[in-house]
Amino acid sequence: MGAAAIGIARQRNLFGVVLLGGIYSFLMATLLVVLDAVDVAMTEAAVGAGISTVLLLGAIYLTGSTESGPIHKPWLPLFVVIVTGGMLVYGTLGLPAFSDPQAPIHQHVAPRYLTEAPVKTGVPNVVTAVLASYRGYDTLGETTVVFTAGIGVIALLRRRKPRVRRDDTDRRAGQ
Amino acid sequence: MTLAGHYTYFVTILLLMVGLFVVIARSNLIKKLVGLGLFQTAVYLLYIAPGKLIGGAAPIVAEGVQVYSNPLPHVLILTAIVVGVATLALGLALVVRIKEAYGSIEEEEILQRDVDDESSANDRA
């Protein structure tokens, strides 16, 4: 997966970049299954590898698919990125180790959801129970965000040219 | 702290760094959006990985299963993925409009166009 990511950074042909992005998304979905996040993996495979790829391909079709070579040397961005990465590594030193049952994340509200959610909501899938029942208003807000984004896309791309309009319907179907 | 115990954090940080580098260093706007996507998936991993318990099952309640992974990060990241694709669509729409207005999606060329326009406007004044 790291190889796919670095390939995306180095590749100049945008078509190749988008295809590598799709591969990367599927690898990420596999990793999420391994980490027991089956709902997230399904969404990532459908949205990340499916819809995002289609949207990017549509945009490349409209804007051209080659990237011009770099004008600046990449040393300053590289320096910034390495400093950021170093600070993040320093930050993780204080975090609990992987799969530690005593970590705060497993002690706080999660046990309550796991024991009470099936009884209170009648849904065996706890992720669904929390998403649709406990945090229903969050999901309402999320749909508002998606709706606003859809309106924005339509407002930006509403043109006379039929070519642009096709891309527009693409996007609305995607959401 | 052991190296093996923090391995997932280091993978996450590597992906974050690649995504950030693509966003900062590449001038093509579509490439920047792909980099933003990389950064985003790294954040998903940052949330999901600590919720995993080795030997645990996916958080779907069933007979005979005692240990489940933490469902809460999964819920948060489901929301984040959907919002992420909404931002991607909006960003790409902006890129398409920029291409129509400037004839290019390279950051340097767009800035150069702006500078040219300003100097020609000053000449006329």
PDB file of C-alpha atoms in Angstrom:
ATOM      1  CA  MET A   1       0.000   0.000   0.000  1.00  0.00           C
ATOM      2  CA  GLY A   2       2.924   2.307   0.738  1.00  0.00           C
ATOM      3  CA  ALA A   3       4.242   1.453  -2.735  1.00  0.00           C
ATOM      4  CA  ALA A   4       0.915   2.458  -4.315  1.00  0.00           C
ATOM      5  CA  ALA A   5       0.941   5.728  -2.352  1.00  0.00           C
ATOM      6  CA  ILE A   6       4.504   6.609  -3.381  1.00  0.00           C
ATOM      7  CA  GLY A   7       3.643   5.625  -6.953  1.00  0.00           C
ATOM      8  CA  ILE A   8       0.823   8.172  -6.854  1.00  0.00           C
ATOM      9  CA  ALA A   9       3.267  10.838  -5.715  1.00  0.00           C
ATOM     10  CA  ARG A  10       5.780  10.063  -8.489  1.00  0.00           C
ATOM     11  CA  GLN A  11       3.503   9.281 -11.435  1.00  0.00           C
ATOM     12  CA  ARG A  12       3.043  12.179 -13.891  1.00  0.00           C
ATOM     13  CA  ASN A  13       0.294  10.643 -16.018  1.00  0.00           C
ATOM     14  CA  LEU A  14      -2.956  11.487 -14.225  1.00  0.00           C
ATOM     15  CA  PHE A  15      -4.727   8.441 -15.657  1.00  0.00           C
ATOM     16  CA  GLY A  16      -2.111   6.263 -13.965  1.00  0.00           C
ATOM     17  CA  VAL A  17      -2.546   8.256 -10.773  1.00  0.00           C
ATOM     18  CA  VAL A  18      -6.291   7.590 -10.717  1.00  0.00           C
ATOM     19  CA  LEU A  19      -5.840   3.865 -11.366  1.00  0.00           C
ATOM     20  CA  LEU A  20      -3.230   3.632  -8.610  1.00  0.00           C
ATOM     21  CA  GLY A  21      -5.703   5.478  -6.394  1.00  0.00           C
ATOM     22  CA  GLY A  22      -8.287   2.764  -7.055  1.00  0.00           C
ATOM     23  CA  ILE A  23      -5.790   0.017  -6.218  1.00  0.00           C
ATOM     24  CA  TYR A  24      -4.824   1.891  -3.065  1.00  0.00           C
ATOM     25  CA  SER A  25      -8.482   2.166  -2.018  1.00  0.00           C
ATOM     26  CA  PHE A  26      -9.061  -1.561  -2.438  1.00  0.00           C
ATOM     27  CA  LEU A  27      -5.924  -2.343  -0.413  1.00  0.00           C
ATOM     28  CA  MET A  28      -7.190   0.033   2.260  1.00  0.00           C
ATOM     29  CA  ALA A  29     -10.578  -1.738   2.242  1.00  0.00           C
ATOM     30  CA  THR A  30      -8.820  -5.109   2.713  1.00  0.00           C
ATOM     31  CA  LEU A  31      -6.828  -3.700   5.612  1.00  0.00           C
ATOM     32  CA  LEU A  32     -10.055  -2.407   7.183  1.00  0.00           C
ATOM     33  CA  VAL A  33     -11.574  -5.906   6.987  1.00  0.00           C
ATOM     34  CA  VAL A  34      -8.497  -7.231   8.789  1.00  0.00           C
ATOM     35  CA  LEU A  35      -9.042  -4.550  11.444  1.00  0.00           C
ATOM     36  CA  ASP A  36     -12.654  -5.796  11.946  1.00  0.00           C
ATOM     37  CA  ALA A  37     -14.210  -2.657  10.464  1.00  0.00           C
ATOM     38  CA  VAL A  38     -16.411  -4.488   7.955  1.00  0.00           C
ATOM     39  CA  ASP A  39     -18.944  -1.684   7.473  1.00  0.00           C
ATOM     40  CA  VAL A  40     -16.205   0.861   6.861  1.00  0.00           C
ATOM     41  CA  ALA A  41     -14.427  -1.493   4.450  1.00  0.00           C
ATOM     42  CA  MET A  42     -17.601  -1.928   2.405  1.00  0.00           C
ATOM     43  CA  THR A  43     -18.106   1.834   2.229  1.00  0.00           C
ATOM     44  CA  GLU A  44     -14.467   2.441   1.344  1.00  0.00           C
ATOM     45  CA  ALA A  45     -14.594  -0.124  -1.493  1.00  0.00           C
ATOM     46  CA  ALA A  46     -17.823   1.340  -2.892  1.00  0.00           C
ATOM     47  CA  VAL A  47     -17.108   5.027  -2.359  1.00  0.00           C
ATOM     48  CA  GLY A  48     -13.317   5.294  -2.346  1.00  0.00           C
ATOM     49  CA  ALA A  49     -12.548   2.846  -5.136  1.00  0.00           C
ATOM     50  CA  GLY A  50     -15.810   3.200  -7.066  1.00  0.00           C
ATOM     51  CA  ILE A  51     -17.345   6.655  -6.996  1.00  0.00           C
ATOM     52  CA  SER A  52     -14.132   8.629  -6.405  1.00  0.00           C
ATOM     53  CA  THR A  53     -12.448   6.900  -9.350  1.00  0.00           C
ATOM     54  CA  VAL A  54     -15.393   7.657 -11.621  1.00  0.00           C
ATOM     55  CA  LEU A  55     -15.441  11.305 -10.510  1.00  0.00           C
ATOM     56  CA  LEU A  56     -11.693  11.681 -11.052  1.00  0.00           C
ATOM     57  CA  LEU A  57     -11.855  10.039 -14.486  1.00  0.00           C
ATOM     58  CA  GLY A  58     -14.695  12.415 -15.448  1.00  0.00           C
ATOM     59  CA  ALA A  59     -12.646  15.408 -14.299  1.00  0.00           C
ATOM     60  CA  ILE A  60      -9.566  14.189 -16.227  1.00  0.00           C
ATOM     61  CA  TYR A  61     -11.698  13.760 -19.333  1.00  0.00           C
ATOM     62  CA  LEU A  62     -12.680  17.414 -19.028  1.00  0.00           C
ATOM     63  CA  THR A  63      -9.310  18.881 -18.120  1.00  0.00           C
ATOM     64  CA  GLY A  64      -6.600  16.801 -19.813  1.00  0.00           C
ATOM     65  CA  SER A  65      -4.493  14.031 -18.367  1.00  0.00           C
ATOM     66  CA  THR A  66      -0.832  15.057 -18.263  1.00  0.00           C
ATOM     67  CA  GLU A  67       0.864  16.883 -15.476  1.00  0.00           C
ATOM     68  CA  SER A  68       3.657  19.318 -16.320  1.00  0.00           C
ATOM     69  CA  GLY A  69       7.030  18.758 -14.679  1.00  0.00           C
ATOM     70  CA  PRO A  70       7.856  20.429 -11.373  1.00  0.00           C
ATOM     71  CA  ILE A  71       9.152  23.988 -11.571  1.00  0.00           C
ATOM     72  CA  HIS A  72      10.416  24.231  -8.013  1.00  0.00           C
ATOM     73  CA  LYS A  73      12.775  21.817  -6.336  1.00  0.00           C
ATOM     74  CA  PRO A  74      10.866  19.565  -3.914  1.00  0.00           C
ATOM     75  CA  TRP A  75      13.278  20.093  -1.007  1.00  0.00           C
ATOM     76  CA  LEU A  76      11.259  22.635   0.991  1.00  0.00           C
ATOM     77  CA  PRO A  77       7.997  20.591   0.910  1.00  0.00           C
ATOM     78  CA  LEU A  78      10.011  17.457   1.708  1.00  0.00           C
ATOM     79  CA  PHE A  79      11.566  19.201   4.709  1.00  0.00           C
ATOM     80  CA  VAL A  80       8.145  20.385   5.952  1.00  0.00           C
ATOM     81  CA  VAL A  81       6.687  16.892   5.534  1.00  0.00           C
ATOM     82  CA  ILE A  82       9.576  15.191   7.342  1.00  0.00           C
ATOM     83  CA  VAL A  83       9.385  17.640  10.250  1.00  0.00           C
ATOM     84  CA  THR A  84       5.614  17.042  10.497  1.00  0.00           C
ATOM     85  CA  GLY A  85       6.143  13.282  10.370  1.00  0.00           C
ATOM     86  CA  GLY A  86       8.807  13.478  13.064  1.00  0.00           C
ATOM     87  CA  MET A  87       6.491  15.430  15.337  1.00  0.00           C
ATOM     88  CA  LEU A  88       3.695  12.902  14.763  1.00  0.00           C
ATOM     89  CA  VAL A  89       6.026   9.995  15.600  1.00  0.00           C
ATOM     90  CA  TYR A  90       7.045  11.843  18.768  1.00  0.00           C
ATOM     91  CA  GLY A  91       3.338  12.257  19.564  1.00  0.00           C
ATOM     92  CA  THR A  92       2.579   8.542  19.179  1.00  0.00           C
ATOM     93  CA  LEU A  93       5.242   7.550  21.711  1.00  0.00           C
ATOM     94  CA  GLY A  94       2.794   8.344  24.517  1.00  0.00           C
ATOM     95  CA  LEU A  95      -0.118   6.454  22.973  1.00  0.00           C
ATOM     96  CA  PRO A  96      -1.147   2.938  24.051  1.00  0.00           C
ATOM     97  CA  ALA A  97       0.222   0.017  22.060  1.00  0.00           C
ATOM     98  CA  PHE A  98      -1.786  -1.716  19.322  1.00  0.00           C
ATOM     99  CA  SER A  99      -4.594  -3.959  20.608  1.00  0.00           C
ATOM    100  CA  ASP A 100      -4.075  -3.113  24.267  1.00  0.00           C
ATOM    101  CA  PRO A 101      -7.342  -4.021  26.056  1.00  0.00           C
ATOM    102  CA  GLN A 102      -6.571  -1.516  28.834  1.00  0.00           C
ATOM    103  CA  ALA A 103      -6.401   1.427  26.414  1.00  0.00           C
ATOM    104  CA  PRO A 104      -8.863   4.260  27.214  1.00  0.00           C
ATOM    105  CA  ILE A 105     -10.654   3.735  23.879  1.00  0.00           C
ATOM    106  CA  HIS A 106     -11.870   0.313  25.065  1.00  0.00           C
ATOM    107  CA  GLN A 107     -12.786   1.415  28.597  1.00  0.00           C
ATOM    108  CA  HIS A 108     -15.023   4.435  28.146  1.00  0.00           C
ATOM    109  CA  VAL A 109     -18.357   4.231  26.299  1.00  0.00           C
ATOM    110  CA  ALA A 110     -17.640   1.311  23.952  1.00  0.00           C
ATOM    111  CA  PRO A 111     -18.565  -1.476  26.446  1.00  0.00           C
ATOM    112  CA  ARG A 112     -21.862   0.272  27.138  1.00  0.00           C
ATOM    113  CA  TYR A 113     -22.735   0.430  23.456  1.00  0.00           C
ATOM    114  CA  LEU A 114     -21.772  -3.218  23.004  1.00  0.00           C
ATOM    115  CA  THR A 115     -23.918  -4.461  25.890  1.00  0.00           C
ATOM    116  CA  GLU A 116     -26.903  -2.114  25.642  1.00  0.00           C
ATOM    117  CA  ALA A 117     -27.268  -1.377  21.934  1.00  0.00           C
ATOM    118  CA  PRO A 118     -28.670  -4.780  20.864  1.00  0.00           C
ATOM    119  CA  VAL A 119     -31.148  -4.756  23.773  1.00  0.00           C
ATOM    120  CA  LYS A 120     -32.299  -1.165  23.343  1.00  0.00           C
ATOM    121  CA  THR A 121     -32.451  -0.913  19.563  1.00  0.00           C
ATOM    122  CA  GLY A 122     -32.945  -4.537  18.546  1.00  0.00           C
ATOM    123  CA  VAL A 123     -30.202  -4.291  15.905  1.00  0.00           C
ATOM    124  CA  PRO A 124     -27.411  -6.876  16.255  1.00  0.00           C
ATOM    125  CA  ASN A 125     -24.940  -4.791  14.232  1.00  0.00           C
ATOM    126  CA  VAL A 126     -23.701  -2.295  16.788  1.00  0.00           C
ATOM    127  CA  VAL A 127     -22.266   0.053  14.134  1.00  0.00           C
ATOM    128  CA  THR A 128     -25.693   0.388  12.527  1.00  0.00           C
ATOM    129  CA  ALA A 129     -27.348   0.814  15.907  1.00  0.00           C
ATOM    130  CA  VAL A 130     -25.030   3.664  16.903  1.00  0.00           C
ATOM    131  CA  LEU A 131     -25.122   5.313  13.474  1.00  0.00           C
ATOM    132  CA  ALA A 132     -28.860   5.261  12.932  1.00  0.00           C
ATOM    133  CA  SER A 133     -30.218   5.264  16.470  1.00  0.00           C
ATOM    134  CA  TYR A 134     -27.885   6.831  19.047  1.00  0.00           C
ATOM    135  CA  ARG A 135     -26.347   9.289  16.591  1.00  0.00           C
ATOM    136  CA  GLY A 136     -29.242   9.759  14.199  1.00  0.00           C
ATOM    137  CA  TYR A 137     -28.838  13.540  14.271  1.00  0.00           C
ATOM    138  CA  ASP A 138     -25.209  13.196  13.186  1.00  0.00           C
ATOM    139  CA  THR A 139     -26.358  11.245  10.163  1.00  0.00           C
ATOM    140  CA  LEU A 140     -28.957  13.914   9.433  1.00  0.00           C
ATOM    141  CA  GLY A 141     -26.197  16.539   9.530  1.00  0.00           C
ATOM    142  CA  GLU A 142     -24.073  14.383   7.234  1.00  0.00           C
ATOM    143  CA  THR A 143     -26.832  14.164   4.643  1.00  0.00           C
ATOM    144  CA  THR A 144     -27.158  17.950   4.892  1.00  0.00           C
ATOM    145  CA  VAL A 145     -23.453  18.274   4.076  1.00  0.00           C
ATOM    146  CA  VAL A 146     -23.781  15.943   1.078  1.00  0.00           C
ATOM    147  CA  PHE A 147     -26.879  17.844  -0.100  1.00  0.00           C
ATOM    148  CA  THR A 148     -25.056  21.169   0.147  1.00  0.00           C
ATOM    149  CA  ALA A 149     -22.083  19.759  -1.771  1.00  0.00           C
ATOM    150  CA  GLY A 150     -24.429  18.478  -4.479  1.00  0.00           C
ATOM    151  CA  ILE A 151     -26.025  21.910  -4.805  1.00  0.00           C
ATOM    152  CA  GLY A 152     -22.569  23.469  -5.010  1.00  0.00           C
ATOM    153  CA  VAL A 153     -21.486  21.086  -7.776  1.00  0.00           C
ATOM    154  CA  ILE A 154     -24.654  21.767  -9.765  1.00  0.00           C
ATOM    155  CA  ALA A 155     -24.288  25.526  -9.320  1.00  0.00           C
ATOM    156  CA  LEU A 156     -20.649  25.408 -10.457  1.00  0.00           C
ATOM    157  CA  LEU A 157     -21.160  23.180 -13.473  1.00  0.00           C
ATOM    158  CA  ARG A 158     -24.522  24.362 -14.781  1.00  0.00           C
ATOM    159  CA  ARG A 159     -23.540  25.385 -18.297  1.00  0.00           C
ATOM    160  CA  ARG A 160     -25.045  25.309 -21.750  1.00  0.00           C
ATOM    161  CA  LYS A 161     -22.480  22.859 -23.093  1.00  0.00           C
ATOM    162  CA  PRO A 162     -23.852  19.279 -23.156  1.00  0.00           C
ATOM    163  CA  ARG A 163     -20.410  17.863 -22.395  1.00  0.00           C
ATOM    164  CA  VAL A 164     -20.291  19.510 -18.991  1.00  0.00           C
ATOM    165  CA  ARG A 165     -23.847  18.577 -18.213  1.00  0.00           C
ATOM    166  CA  ARG A 166     -23.088  14.895 -18.610  1.00  0.00           C
ATOM    167  CA  ASP A 167     -20.391  15.113 -15.967  1.00  0.00           C
ATOM    168  CA  ASP A 168     -22.861  16.930 -13.745  1.00  0.00           C
ATOM    169  CA  THR A 169     -25.416  14.117 -13.813  1.00  0.00           C
ATOM    170  CA  ASP A 170     -22.552  11.710 -13.171  1.00  0.00           C
ATOM    171  CA  ARG A 171     -21.906  13.460  -9.911  1.00  0.00           C
ATOM    172  CA  ARG A 172     -25.475  13.629  -8.790  1.00  0.00           C
ATOM    173  CA  ALA A 173     -25.865   9.918  -9.455  1.00  0.00           C
ATOM    174  CA  GLY A 174     -22.713   9.368  -7.405  1.00  0.00           C
ATOM    175  CA  GLN A 175     -24.157  10.940  -4.322  1.00  0.00           C
TER     176      GLN A 175
ATOM    177  CA  MET B   1       6.619   1.266  24.200  1.00  0.00           C
ATOM    178  CA  THR B   2       7.707  -1.364  21.684  1.00  0.00           C
ATOM    179  CA  LEU B   3       8.315  -1.029  17.989  1.00  0.00           C
ATOM    180  CA  ALA B   4       5.793  -3.782  17.155  1.00  0.00           C
ATOM    181  CA  GLY B   5       3.144  -2.196  19.373  1.00  0.00           C
ATOM    182  CA  HIS B   6       3.371   1.104  17.533  1.00  0.00           C
ATOM    183  CA  TYR B   7       3.780  -0.312  14.017  1.00  0.00           C
ATOM    184  CA  THR B   8       0.278   0.732  12.900  1.00  0.00           C
ATOM    185  CA  TYR B   9       0.933   4.309  13.971  1.00  0.00           C
ATOM    186  CA  PHE B  10       4.107   4.427  11.891  1.00  0.00           C
ATOM    187  CA  VAL B  11       2.340   3.078   8.773  1.00  0.00           C
ATOM    188  CA  THR B  12      -0.391   5.669   9.280  1.00  0.00           C
ATOM    189  CA  ILE B  13       2.155   8.459   9.626  1.00  0.00           C
ATOM    190  CA  LEU B  14       4.002   7.332   6.480  1.00  0.00           C
ATOM    191  CA  LEU B  15       0.759   7.539   4.489  1.00  0.00           C
ATOM    192  CA  LEU B  16      -0.031  10.920   6.050  1.00  0.00           C
ATOM    193  CA  MET B  17       3.394  12.199   5.003  1.00  0.00           C
ATOM    194  CA  VAL B  18       2.988  11.009   1.404  1.00  0.00           C
ATOM    195  CA  GLY B  19      -0.443  12.633   1.184  1.00  0.00           C
ATOM    196  CA  LEU B  20       0.792  15.899   2.659  1.00  0.00           C
ATOM    197  CA  PHE B  21       3.776  15.918   0.293  1.00  0.00           C
ATOM    198  CA  VAL B  22       1.549  15.456  -2.751  1.00  0.00           C
ATOM    199  CA  VAL B  23      -0.715  18.300  -1.601  1.00  0.00           C
ATOM    200  CA  ILE B  24       2.179  20.709  -0.981  1.00  0.00           C
ATOM    201  CA  ALA B  25       4.680  19.848  -3.682  1.00  0.00           C
ATOM    202  CA  ARG B  26       2.620  19.015  -6.784  1.00  0.00           C
ATOM    203  CA  SER B  27       1.174  21.915  -8.740  1.00  0.00           C
ATOM    204  CA  ASN B  28      -1.498  20.005 -10.676  1.00  0.00           C
ATOM    205  CA  LEU B  29      -4.859  20.606  -8.991  1.00  0.00           C
ATOM    206  CA  ILE B  30      -6.261  17.107  -9.635  1.00  0.00           C
ATOM    207  CA  LYS B  31      -3.077  15.591  -8.224  1.00  0.00           C
ATOM    208  CA  LYS B  32      -3.541  17.753  -5.149  1.00  0.00           C
ATOM    209  CA  LEU B  33      -7.062  16.352  -4.666  1.00  0.00           C
ATOM    210  CA  VAL B  34      -5.753  12.774  -4.969  1.00  0.00           C
ATOM    211  CA  GLY B  35      -3.144  13.661  -2.330  1.00  0.00           C
ATOM    212  CA  LEU B  36      -5.902  14.984  -0.097  1.00  0.00           C
ATOM    213  CA  GLY B  37      -7.633  11.606  -0.510  1.00  0.00           C
ATOM    214  CA  LEU B  38      -4.436   9.804   0.561  1.00  0.00           C
ATOM    215  CA  PHE B  39      -4.228  12.000   3.643  1.00  0.00           C
ATOM    216  CA  GLN B  40      -7.875  11.252   4.389  1.00  0.00           C
ATOM    217  CA  THR B  41      -7.497   7.462   4.209  1.00  0.00           C
ATOM    218  CA  ALA B  42      -4.499   7.725   6.539  1.00  0.00           C
ATOM    219  CA  VAL B  43      -6.768   9.493   9.029  1.00  0.00           C
ATOM    220  CA  TYR B  44      -9.289   6.626   8.689  1.00  0.00           C
ATOM    221  CA  LEU B  45      -6.518   4.227   9.611  1.00  0.00           C
ATOM    222  CA  LEU B  46      -5.511   6.427  12.559  1.00  0.00           C
ATOM    223  CA  TYR B  47      -9.035   6.073  13.964  1.00  0.00           C
ATOM    224  CA  ILE B  48      -9.766   2.439  13.111  1.00  0.00           C
ATOM    225  CA  ALA B  49      -6.475   0.804  14.141  1.00  0.00           C
ATOM    226  CA  PRO B  50      -6.676   1.583  17.892  1.00  0.00           C
ATOM    227  CA  GLY B  51     -10.211   0.143  17.997  1.00  0.00           C
ATOM    228  CA  LYS B  52      -9.000  -3.333  16.972  1.00  0.00           C
ATOM    229  CA  LEU B  53      -8.537  -6.018  19.588  1.00  0.00           C
ATOM    230  CA  ILE B  54      -6.548  -9.059  18.512  1.00  0.00           C
ATOM    231  CA  GLY B  55      -8.855 -12.064  18.922  1.00  0.00           C
ATOM    232  CA  GLY B  56     -11.915  -9.840  18.844  1.00  0.00           C
ATOM    233  CA  ALA B  57     -14.701 -10.061  16.290  1.00  0.00           C
ATOM    234  CA  ALA B  58     -16.386  -7.421  14.161  1.00  0.00           C
ATOM    235  CA  PRO B  59     -18.954  -5.561  16.296  1.00  0.00           C
ATOM    236  CA  ILE B  60     -21.981  -7.608  15.235  1.00  0.00           C
ATOM    237  CA  VAL B  61     -23.472  -9.257  18.281  1.00  0.00           C
ATOM    238  CA  ALA B  62     -23.657 -13.042  17.978  1.00  0.00           C
ATOM    239  CA  GLU B  63     -23.892 -16.081  20.226  1.00  0.00           C
ATOM    240  CA  GLY B  64     -20.647 -17.329  21.669  1.00  0.00           C
ATOM    241  CA  VAL B  65     -18.543 -14.254  20.928  1.00  0.00           C
ATOM    242  CA  GLN B  66     -17.088 -12.518  23.952  1.00  0.00           C
ATOM    243  CA  VAL B  67     -14.700  -9.893  22.584  1.00  0.00           C
ATOM    244  CA  TYR B  68     -15.640  -7.282  20.003  1.00  0.00           C
ATOM    245  CA  SER B  69     -13.620  -4.534  18.400  1.00  0.00           C
ATOM    246  CA  ASN B  70     -14.654  -1.009  19.298  1.00  0.00           C
ATOM    247  CA  PRO B  71     -17.627   0.082  17.134  1.00  0.00           C
ATOM    248  CA  LEU B  72     -17.393   3.812  17.816  1.00  0.00           C
ATOM    249  CA  PRO B  73     -14.484   4.696  15.455  1.00  0.00           C
ATOM    250  CA  HIS B  74     -16.243   2.741  12.691  1.00  0.00           C
ATOM    251  CA  VAL B  75     -19.308   4.964  13.028  1.00  0.00           C
ATOM    252  CA  LEU B  76     -17.250   8.152  12.942  1.00  0.00           C
ATOM    253  CA  ILE B  77     -15.249   7.052   9.907  1.00  0.00           C
ATOM    254  CA  LEU B  78     -18.348   5.978   7.963  1.00  0.00           C
ATOM    255  CA  THR B  79     -19.493   9.589   8.233  1.00  0.00           C
ATOM    256  CA  ALA B  80     -16.035  10.852   7.291  1.00  0.00           C
ATOM    257  CA  ILE B  81     -15.883   8.730   4.103  1.00  0.00           C
ATOM    258  CA  VAL B  82     -19.190  10.053   2.818  1.00  0.00           C
ATOM    259  CA  VAL B  83     -18.297  13.658   3.629  1.00  0.00           C
ATOM    260  CA  GLY B  84     -14.911  13.049   1.980  1.00  0.00           C
ATOM    261  CA  VAL B  85     -16.452  12.075  -1.345  1.00  0.00           C
ATOM    262  CA  ALA B  86     -18.709  15.139  -1.138  1.00  0.00           C
ATOM    263  CA  THR B  87     -15.665  17.407  -0.748  1.00  0.00           C
ATOM    264  CA  LEU B  88     -13.911  15.569  -3.587  1.00  0.00           C
ATOM    265  CA  ALA B  89     -16.871  16.158  -5.913  1.00  0.00           C
ATOM    266  CA  LEU B  90     -16.997  19.855  -4.995  1.00  0.00           C
ATOM    267  CA  GLY B  91     -13.237  20.221  -5.454  1.00  0.00           C
ATOM    268  CA  LEU B  92     -13.334  18.556  -8.873  1.00  0.00           C
ATOM    269  CA  ALA B  93     -16.207  20.823  -9.927  1.00  0.00           C
ATOM    270  CA  LEU B  94     -14.058  23.816  -8.943  1.00  0.00           C
ATOM    271  CA  VAL B  95     -11.124  22.383 -10.934  1.00  0.00           C
ATOM    272  CA  VAL B  96     -13.317  21.998 -14.016  1.00  0.00           C
ATOM    273  CA  ARG B  97     -14.456  25.620 -13.677  1.00  0.00           C
ATOM    274  CA  ILE B  98     -10.852  26.801 -13.226  1.00  0.00           C
ATOM    275  CA  LYS B  99      -9.907  24.910 -16.378  1.00  0.00           C
ATOM    276  CA  GLU B 100     -12.698  26.686 -18.274  1.00  0.00           C
ATOM    277  CA  ALA B 101     -11.738  30.109 -16.915  1.00  0.00           C
ATOM    278  CA  TYR B 102      -7.911  29.865 -17.102  1.00  0.00           C
ATOM    279  CA  GLY B 103      -7.296  27.119 -19.666  1.00  0.00           C
ATOM    280  CA  SER B 104      -4.959  25.297 -17.290  1.00  0.00           C
ATOM    281  CA  ILE B 105      -4.999  23.338 -14.029  1.00  0.00           C
ATOM    282  CA  GLU B 106      -1.340  23.889 -13.140  1.00  0.00           C
ATOM    283  CA  GLU B 107      -0.983  26.184 -10.143  1.00  0.00           C
ATOM    284  CA  GLU B 108       2.032  28.100 -11.528  1.00  0.00           C
ATOM    285  CA  GLU B 109       0.357  28.825 -14.869  1.00  0.00           C
ATOM    286  CA  ILE B 110      -2.799  30.053 -13.131  1.00  0.00           C
ATOM    287  CA  LEU B 111      -0.798  32.405 -10.875  1.00  0.00           C
ATOM    288  CA  GLN B 112       1.185  33.614 -13.923  1.00  0.00           C
ATOM    289  CA  ARG B 113      -2.085  34.360 -15.733  1.00  0.00           C
ATOM    290  CA  ASP B 114      -3.242  36.421 -12.745  1.00  0.00           C
ATOM    291  CA  VAL B 115       0.033  38.384 -12.650  1.00  0.00           C
ATOM    292  CA  ASP B 116      -0.164  39.035 -16.414  1.00  0.00           C
ATOM    293  CA  ASP B 117      -3.771  40.213 -16.140  1.00  0.00           C
ATOM    294  CA  GLU B 118      -2.910  42.591 -13.310  1.00  0.00           C
ATOM    295  CA  SER B 119       0.094  44.143 -15.090  1.00  0.00           C
ATOM    296  CA  SER B 120      -1.857  44.625 -18.322  1.00  0.00           C
ATOM    297  CA  ALA B 121      -4.647  46.274 -16.311  1.00  0.00           C
ATOM    298  CA  ASN B 122      -2.056  48.594 -14.727  1.00  0.00           C
ATOM    299  CA  ASP B 123      -0.635  49.443 -18.169  1.00  0.00           C
ATOM    300  CA  ARG B 124      -4.047  50.521 -19.359  1.00  0.00           C
ATOM    301  CA  ALA B 125      -4.704  52.676 -16.284  1.00  0.00           C
TER     302      ALA B 125
END
